[in-house]
mmCIF file of C-alpha atoms in Angstrom:
data_model
loop_
_atom_site.group_PDB
_atom_site.id
_atom_site.type_symbol
_atom_site.label_atom_id
_atom_site.label_comp_id
_atom_site.label_asym_id
_atom_site.label_seq_id
_atom_site.Cartn_x
_atom_site.Cartn_y
_atom_site.Cartn_z
ATOM 1 C CA MET A 1 -6.151 172.750 13.720
ATOM 2 C CA ASP A 2 -6.519 174.477 10.338
ATOM 3 C CA VAL A 3 -9.104 177.045 9.279
ATOM 4 C CA GLY A 4 -11.577 174.412 8.132
ATOM 5 C CA GLY A 5 -11.367 172.810 11.528
ATOM 6 C CA ARG A 6 -11.951 176.132 13.293
ATOM 7 C CA ASP A 7 -15.118 176.636 11.260
ATOM 8 C CA LEU A 8 -16.495 173.415 12.732
ATOM 9 C CA LEU A 9 -16.009 174.513 16.334
ATOM 10 C CA PRO A 10 -19.410 176.225 16.934
ATOM 11 C CA PRO A 11 -21.506 173.213 15.822
ATOM 12 C CA ALA A 12 -19.097 170.911 17.647
ATOM 13 C CA ILE A 13 -19.523 172.834 20.900
ATOM 14 C CA LEU A 14 -23.301 172.829 20.473
ATOM 15 C CA THR A 15 -23.114 169.055 20.067
ATOM 16 C CA LEU A 16 -21.155 168.843 23.304
ATOM 17 C CA THR A 17 -23.885 170.925 24.930
ATOM 18 C CA VAL A 18 -26.461 168.333 23.882
ATOM 19 C CA VAL A 19 -24.238 165.678 25.456
ATOM 20 C CA SER A 20 -24.135 167.714 28.674
ATOM 21 C CA GLY A 21 -27.928 167.605 28.750
ATOM 22 C CA LEU A 22 -27.916 163.843 28.284
ATOM 23 C CA VAL A 23 -25.392 163.402 31.082
ATOM 24 C CA ASP A 24 -27.208 165.635 33.554
ATOM 25 C CA ALA A 25 -30.521 163.916 32.811
ATOM 26 C CA VAL A 26 -28.847 160.631 33.719
ATOM 27 C CA SER A 27 -27.244 161.992 36.870
ATOM 28 C CA PHE A 28 -30.258 163.872 38.223
ATOM 29 C CA LEU A 29 -32.922 161.303 37.388
ATOM 30 C CA GLY A 30 -30.870 158.133 37.666
ATOM 31 C CA LEU A 31 -28.181 158.781 40.272
ATOM 32 C CA GLY A 32 -30.066 160.556 43.028
ATOM 33 C CA GLN A 33 -30.749 164.271 42.533
ATOM 34 C CA VAL A 34 -27.217 165.235 41.616
ATOM 35 C CA PHE A 35 -25.697 167.061 38.669
ATOM 36 C CA THR A 36 -22.410 165.978 37.136
ATOM 37 C CA SER A 37 -21.934 169.087 35.008
ATOM 38 C CA ALA A 38 -23.940 171.930 36.596
ATOM 39 C CA MET A 39 -22.118 172.648 39.848
ATOM 40 C CA THR A 40 -24.413 175.505 40.880
ATOM 41 C CA GLY A 41 -27.225 173.006 41.349
ATOM 42 C CA ASN A 42 -24.981 170.741 43.414
ATOM 43 C CA ILE A 43 -23.885 173.571 45.679
ATOM 44 C CA VAL A 44 -27.526 174.544 46.256
ATOM 45 C CA MET A 45 -28.487 170.935 47.037
ATOM 46 C CA LEU A 46 -25.475 170.572 49.315
ATOM 47 C CA GLY A 47 -26.627 173.611 51.248
ATOM 48 C CA LEU A 48 -30.155 172.224 51.479
ATOM 49 C CA ALA A 49 -28.821 168.920 52.785
ATOM 50 C CA LEU A 50 -26.602 170.626 55.345
ATOM 51 C CA GLY A 51 -29.598 172.671 56.436
ATOM 52 C CA GLY A 52 -31.609 169.514 57.076
ATOM 53 C CA ALA A 53 -34.046 169.831 54.165
ATOM 54 C CA SER A 54 -36.040 166.658 53.621
ATOM 55 C CA GLY A 55 -35.099 164.530 50.617
ATOM 56 C CA PHE A 56 -31.562 165.856 50.181
ATOM 57 C CA ALA A 57 -28.311 164.081 51.066
ATOM 58 C CA VAL A 58 -24.835 165.523 51.499
ATOM 59 C CA GLY A 59 -22.971 162.674 49.795
ATOM 60 C CA PRO A 60 -23.957 162.871 46.095
ATOM 61 C CA PRO A 61 -23.465 166.619 45.528
ATOM 62 C CA LEU A 62 -20.291 166.676 47.621
ATOM 63 C CA VAL A 63 -18.760 163.806 45.645
ATOM 64 C CA ALA A 64 -19.840 165.399 42.357
ATOM 65 C CA VAL A 65 -18.233 168.737 43.211
ATOM 66 C CA GLY A 66 -15.018 167.041 44.310
ATOM 67 C CA ALA A 67 -14.797 164.942 41.150
ATOM 68 C CA TYR A 68 -15.628 167.952 38.989
ATOM 69 C CA VAL A 69 -12.812 169.949 40.583
ATOM 70 C CA ALA A 70 -10.444 167.052 39.899
ATOM 71 C CA GLY A 71 -11.634 167.061 36.286
ATOM 72 C CA VAL A 72 -10.938 170.780 35.977
ATOM 73 C CA VAL A 73 -7.432 170.244 37.337
ATOM 74 C CA GLY A 74 -6.909 167.390 34.893
ATOM 75 C CA GLY A 75 -8.213 169.472 32.018
ATOM 76 C CA GLY A 76 -5.880 172.299 32.937
ATOM 77 C CA LEU A 77 -2.909 169.932 32.907
ATOM 78 C CA LEU A 78 -3.963 168.493 29.541
ATOM 79 C CA GLY A 79 -3.920 172.024 28.161
ATOM 80 C CA ARG A 80 -0.142 171.978 28.570
ATOM 81 C CA VAL A 81 0.545 168.990 26.320
ATOM 82 C CA GLY A 82 1.157 171.157 23.244
ATOM 83 C CA ARG A 83 -0.651 171.866 20.002
ATOM 84 C CA HIS A 84 -2.555 168.565 20.133
ATOM 85 C CA TRP A 85 -4.171 169.372 23.486
ATOM 86 C CA LEU A 86 -7.698 169.445 22.028
ATOM 87 C CA LEU A 87 -7.372 165.962 20.588
ATOM 88 C CA VAL A 88 -5.948 164.664 23.872
ATOM 89 C CA ALA A 89 -8.751 166.326 25.867
ATOM 90 C CA LEU A 90 -11.463 164.840 23.647
ATOM 91 C CA ILE A 91 -9.868 161.404 23.831
ATOM 92 C CA ALA A 92 -9.897 161.690 27.622
ATOM 93 C CA GLU A 93 -13.557 162.759 27.713
ATOM 94 C CA ALA A 94 -14.656 160.078 25.261
ATOM 95 C CA SER A 95 -12.759 157.473 27.286
ATOM 96 C CA LEU A 96 -14.410 158.552 30.538
ATOM 97 C CA LEU A 97 -17.882 158.511 28.970
ATOM 98 C CA ALA A 98 -17.195 155.077 27.485
ATOM 99 C CA LEU A 99 -16.005 153.887 30.901
ATOM 100 C CA ALA A 100 -19.179 155.223 32.510
ATOM 101 C CA SER A 101 -21.267 153.441 29.877
ATOM 102 C CA GLY A 102 -19.545 150.148 30.603
ATOM 103 C CA VAL A 103 -19.756 150.580 34.372
ATOM 104 C CA ALA A 104 -23.474 151.371 34.099
ATOM 105 C CA PHE A 105 -24.125 147.887 32.726
ATOM 106 C CA MET A 106 -22.807 146.451 36.004
ATOM 107 C CA PRO A 107 -24.364 146.517 39.491
ATOM 108 C CA VAL A 108 -22.214 149.274 40.976
ATOM 109 C CA SER A 109 -22.731 152.120 43.401
ATOM 110 C CA PRO A 110 -24.140 155.326 41.867
ATOM 111 C CA TYR A 111 -21.111 157.089 43.314
ATOM 112 C CA ALA A 112 -18.869 155.374 40.760
ATOM 113 C CA LEU A 113 -20.832 156.909 37.903
ATOM 114 C CA ILE A 114 -21.046 160.279 39.633
ATOM 115 C CA VAL A 115 -17.256 160.410 39.928
ATOM 116 C CA ILE A 116 -16.574 159.342 36.331
ATOM 117 C CA LEU A 117 -19.148 161.659 34.783
ATOM 118 C CA ALA A 118 -18.200 164.673 36.907
ATOM 119 C CA LEU A 119 -14.542 164.136 35.996
ATOM 120 C CA ALA A 120 -15.488 164.142 32.310
ATOM 121 C CA MET A 121 -17.615 167.270 32.588
ATOM 122 C CA GLY A 122 -14.964 169.138 34.567
ATOM 123 C CA MET A 123 -12.422 168.430 31.847
ATOM 124 C CA ARG A 124 -14.997 169.410 29.227
ATOM 125 C CA ASN A 125 -15.538 172.888 30.594
ATOM 126 C CA VAL A 126 -11.807 173.522 30.596
ATOM 127 C CA THR A 127 -11.676 172.382 26.968
ATOM 128 C CA THR A 128 -14.407 174.744 25.774
ATOM 129 C CA ARG A 129 -12.914 177.590 27.793
ATOM 130 C CA HIS A 130 -9.534 177.080 26.118
ATOM 131 C CA LEU A 131 -11.158 177.016 22.673
ATOM 132 C CA GLY A 132 -12.440 180.539 23.249
ATOM 133 C CA VAL A 133 -15.286 180.461 20.718
ATOM 134 C CA ALA A 134 -17.312 183.654 21.163
ATOM 135 C CA ASP A 135 -20.394 183.103 23.354
ATOM 136 C CA LEU A 136 -19.834 179.335 23.428
ATOM 137 C CA THR A 137 -17.381 178.871 26.272
ATOM 138 C CA ASN A 138 -19.793 176.979 28.521
ATOM 139 C CA THR A 139 -21.655 173.813 27.593
ATOM 140 C CA THR A 140 -23.204 173.082 30.975
ATOM 141 C CA VAL A 141 -24.554 176.194 32.746
ATOM 142 C CA MET A 142 -27.033 178.513 31.060
ATOM 143 C CA THR A 143 -27.459 181.328 33.614
ATOM 144 C CA THR A 144 -24.767 183.519 32.064
ATOM 145 C CA THR A 145 -25.817 182.458 28.576
ATOM 146 C CA VAL A 146 -29.430 183.523 29.090
ATOM 147 C CA THR A 147 -28.295 186.805 30.663
ATOM 148 C CA SER A 148 -25.974 187.538 27.732
ATOM 149 C CA MET A 149 -28.694 186.617 25.259
ATOM 150 C CA ILE A 150 -31.155 189.099 26.751
ATOM 151 C CA ILE A 151 -28.573 191.870 27.158
ATOM 152 C CA GLY A 152 -27.426 191.389 23.577
ATOM 153 C CA SER A 153 -30.933 191.381 22.117
ATOM 154 C CA PRO A 154 -32.714 194.325 20.449
ATOM 155 C CA ILE A 155 -35.236 194.230 23.318
ATOM 156 C CA VAL A 156 -32.792 196.157 25.501
ATOM 157 C CA GLY A 157 -30.954 197.869 22.670
ATOM 158 C CA GLY A 158 -28.236 195.262 22.315
ATOM 159 C CA HIS A 159 -26.574 194.243 19.063
ATOM 160 C CA ASP A 160 -24.723 191.021 19.856
ATOM 161 C CA PRO A 161 -23.830 189.426 16.492
ATOM 162 C CA HIS A 162 -23.622 186.030 18.176
ATOM 163 C CA ILE A 163 -27.055 186.065 19.797
ATOM 164 C CA GLY A 164 -28.055 183.151 17.575
ATOM 165 C CA ARG A 165 -25.280 181.063 19.104
ATOM 166 C CA LEU A 166 -26.482 181.891 22.588
ATOM 167 C CA ALA A 167 -30.036 180.850 21.765
ATOM 168 C CA ALA A 168 -28.792 177.696 20.047
ATOM 169 C CA SER A 169 -26.790 176.806 23.158
ATOM 170 C CA VAL A 170 -29.889 176.990 25.362
ATOM 171 C CA VAL A 171 -31.923 174.953 22.876
ATOM 172 C CA ALA A 172 -29.136 172.368 22.630
ATOM 173 C CA LEU A 173 -29.079 171.828 26.394
ATOM 174 C CA VAL A 174 -32.873 171.544 26.563
ATOM 175 C CA CYS A 175 -32.836 169.021 23.714
ATOM 176 C CA GLY A 176 -30.137 166.989 25.431
ATOM 177 C CA VAL A 177 -32.018 166.871 28.726
ATOM 178 C CA THR A 178 -35.296 166.017 26.981
ATOM 179 C CA VAL A 179 -33.791 163.181 24.960
ATOM 180 C CA GLY A 180 -31.843 162.009 27.997
ATOM 181 C CA ALA A 181 -34.968 161.840 30.153
ATOM 182 C CA TRP A 182 -36.823 159.880 27.482
ATOM 183 C CA LEU A 183 -33.950 157.460 26.898
ATOM 184 C CA LEU A 184 -33.477 156.950 30.615
ATOM 185 C CA HIS A 185 -37.146 156.064 30.960
ATOM 186 C CA THR A 186 -37.214 153.734 27.957
ATOM 187 C CA HIS A 187 -33.710 152.236 27.817
ATOM 188 C CA GLY A 188 -32.026 152.887 31.167
ATOM 189 C CA ILE A 189 -28.845 154.594 32.299
ATOM 190 C CA ALA A 190 -26.306 152.497 30.407
ATOM 191 C CA TRP A 191 -27.754 152.933 26.927
ATOM 192 C CA THR A 192 -28.318 156.642 27.497
ATOM 193 C CA LEU A 193 -24.636 157.001 28.324
ATOM 194 C CA VAL A 194 -23.719 154.971 25.255
ATOM 195 C CA LEU A 195 -25.606 157.504 23.137
ATOM 196 C CA ALA A 196 -23.812 160.348 24.932
ATOM 197 C CA THR A 197 -20.449 158.745 24.156
ATOM 198 C CA ILE A 198 -21.003 158.344 20.411
ATOM 199 C CA PRO A 199 -20.937 162.030 19.343
ATOM 200 C CA VAL A 200 -17.886 162.732 21.506
ATOM 201 C CA ALA A 201 -16.078 159.770 19.955
ATOM 202 C CA MET A 202 -17.045 160.978 16.469
ATOM 203 C CA MET A 203 -15.857 164.474 17.294
ATOM 204 C CA THR A 204 -12.559 163.086 18.544
ATOM 205 C CA THR A 205 -12.065 161.331 15.216
ATOM 206 C CA LEU A 206 -12.937 164.515 13.320
ATOM 207 C CA VAL A 207 -10.500 166.618 15.333
ATOM 208 C CA GLY A 208 -7.843 164.007 14.671
ATOM 209 C CA CYS A 209 -8.448 164.417 10.944
ATOM 210 C CA PHE A 210 -8.036 168.199 11.152
ATOM 211 C CA THR A 211 -4.968 168.033 13.368
ATOM 212 C CA ARG A 212 -1.873 168.442 11.256
ATOM 213 C CA PRO A 213 1.640 167.697 12.439
ATOM 214 C CA LYS A 214 4.212 170.424 11.987
#
């Protein structure tokens, strides 16, 4: 990817963060109190279920964590394909989101969608980690982001030059979840996933344009 392409990475990653919000809104509200990108939440809910807490089941979070791990492994392997790894990774994510969109139009078990979406999000986090954009290496979990934002702020004497990116990342996730919840309520799971697929597909095309053969 050339310099012009690198300049597009921060807004691209923020767009992916919005998509993460859309996906987790679908999974938590539509697939049974499970996250397909935020594994901390799944581990907490798994513990609650194992402890006998009312309203929590072992199956959904356990399946999500397993599929996410598989996605991370897959993303790590894709990182070895050479200089076009980013394009390949985005094609894989867009394909999985498109598959989930199509599956959602059919009467299938929620577990099918949990597996597909968690696979996609696991691969995604490997992708953003490999990109190494300062303060934008995670598009799904905001605990570290919020901590870094506060530590880097003038409130505690910090001077993080990328604090704006950190704040934008939090806002992007909130926007994604908000829009996802509204779309889920008004248009259902399938169409919400269709919307989540579109920006990833567009980004894949854009990366393809900036990818130059040697």
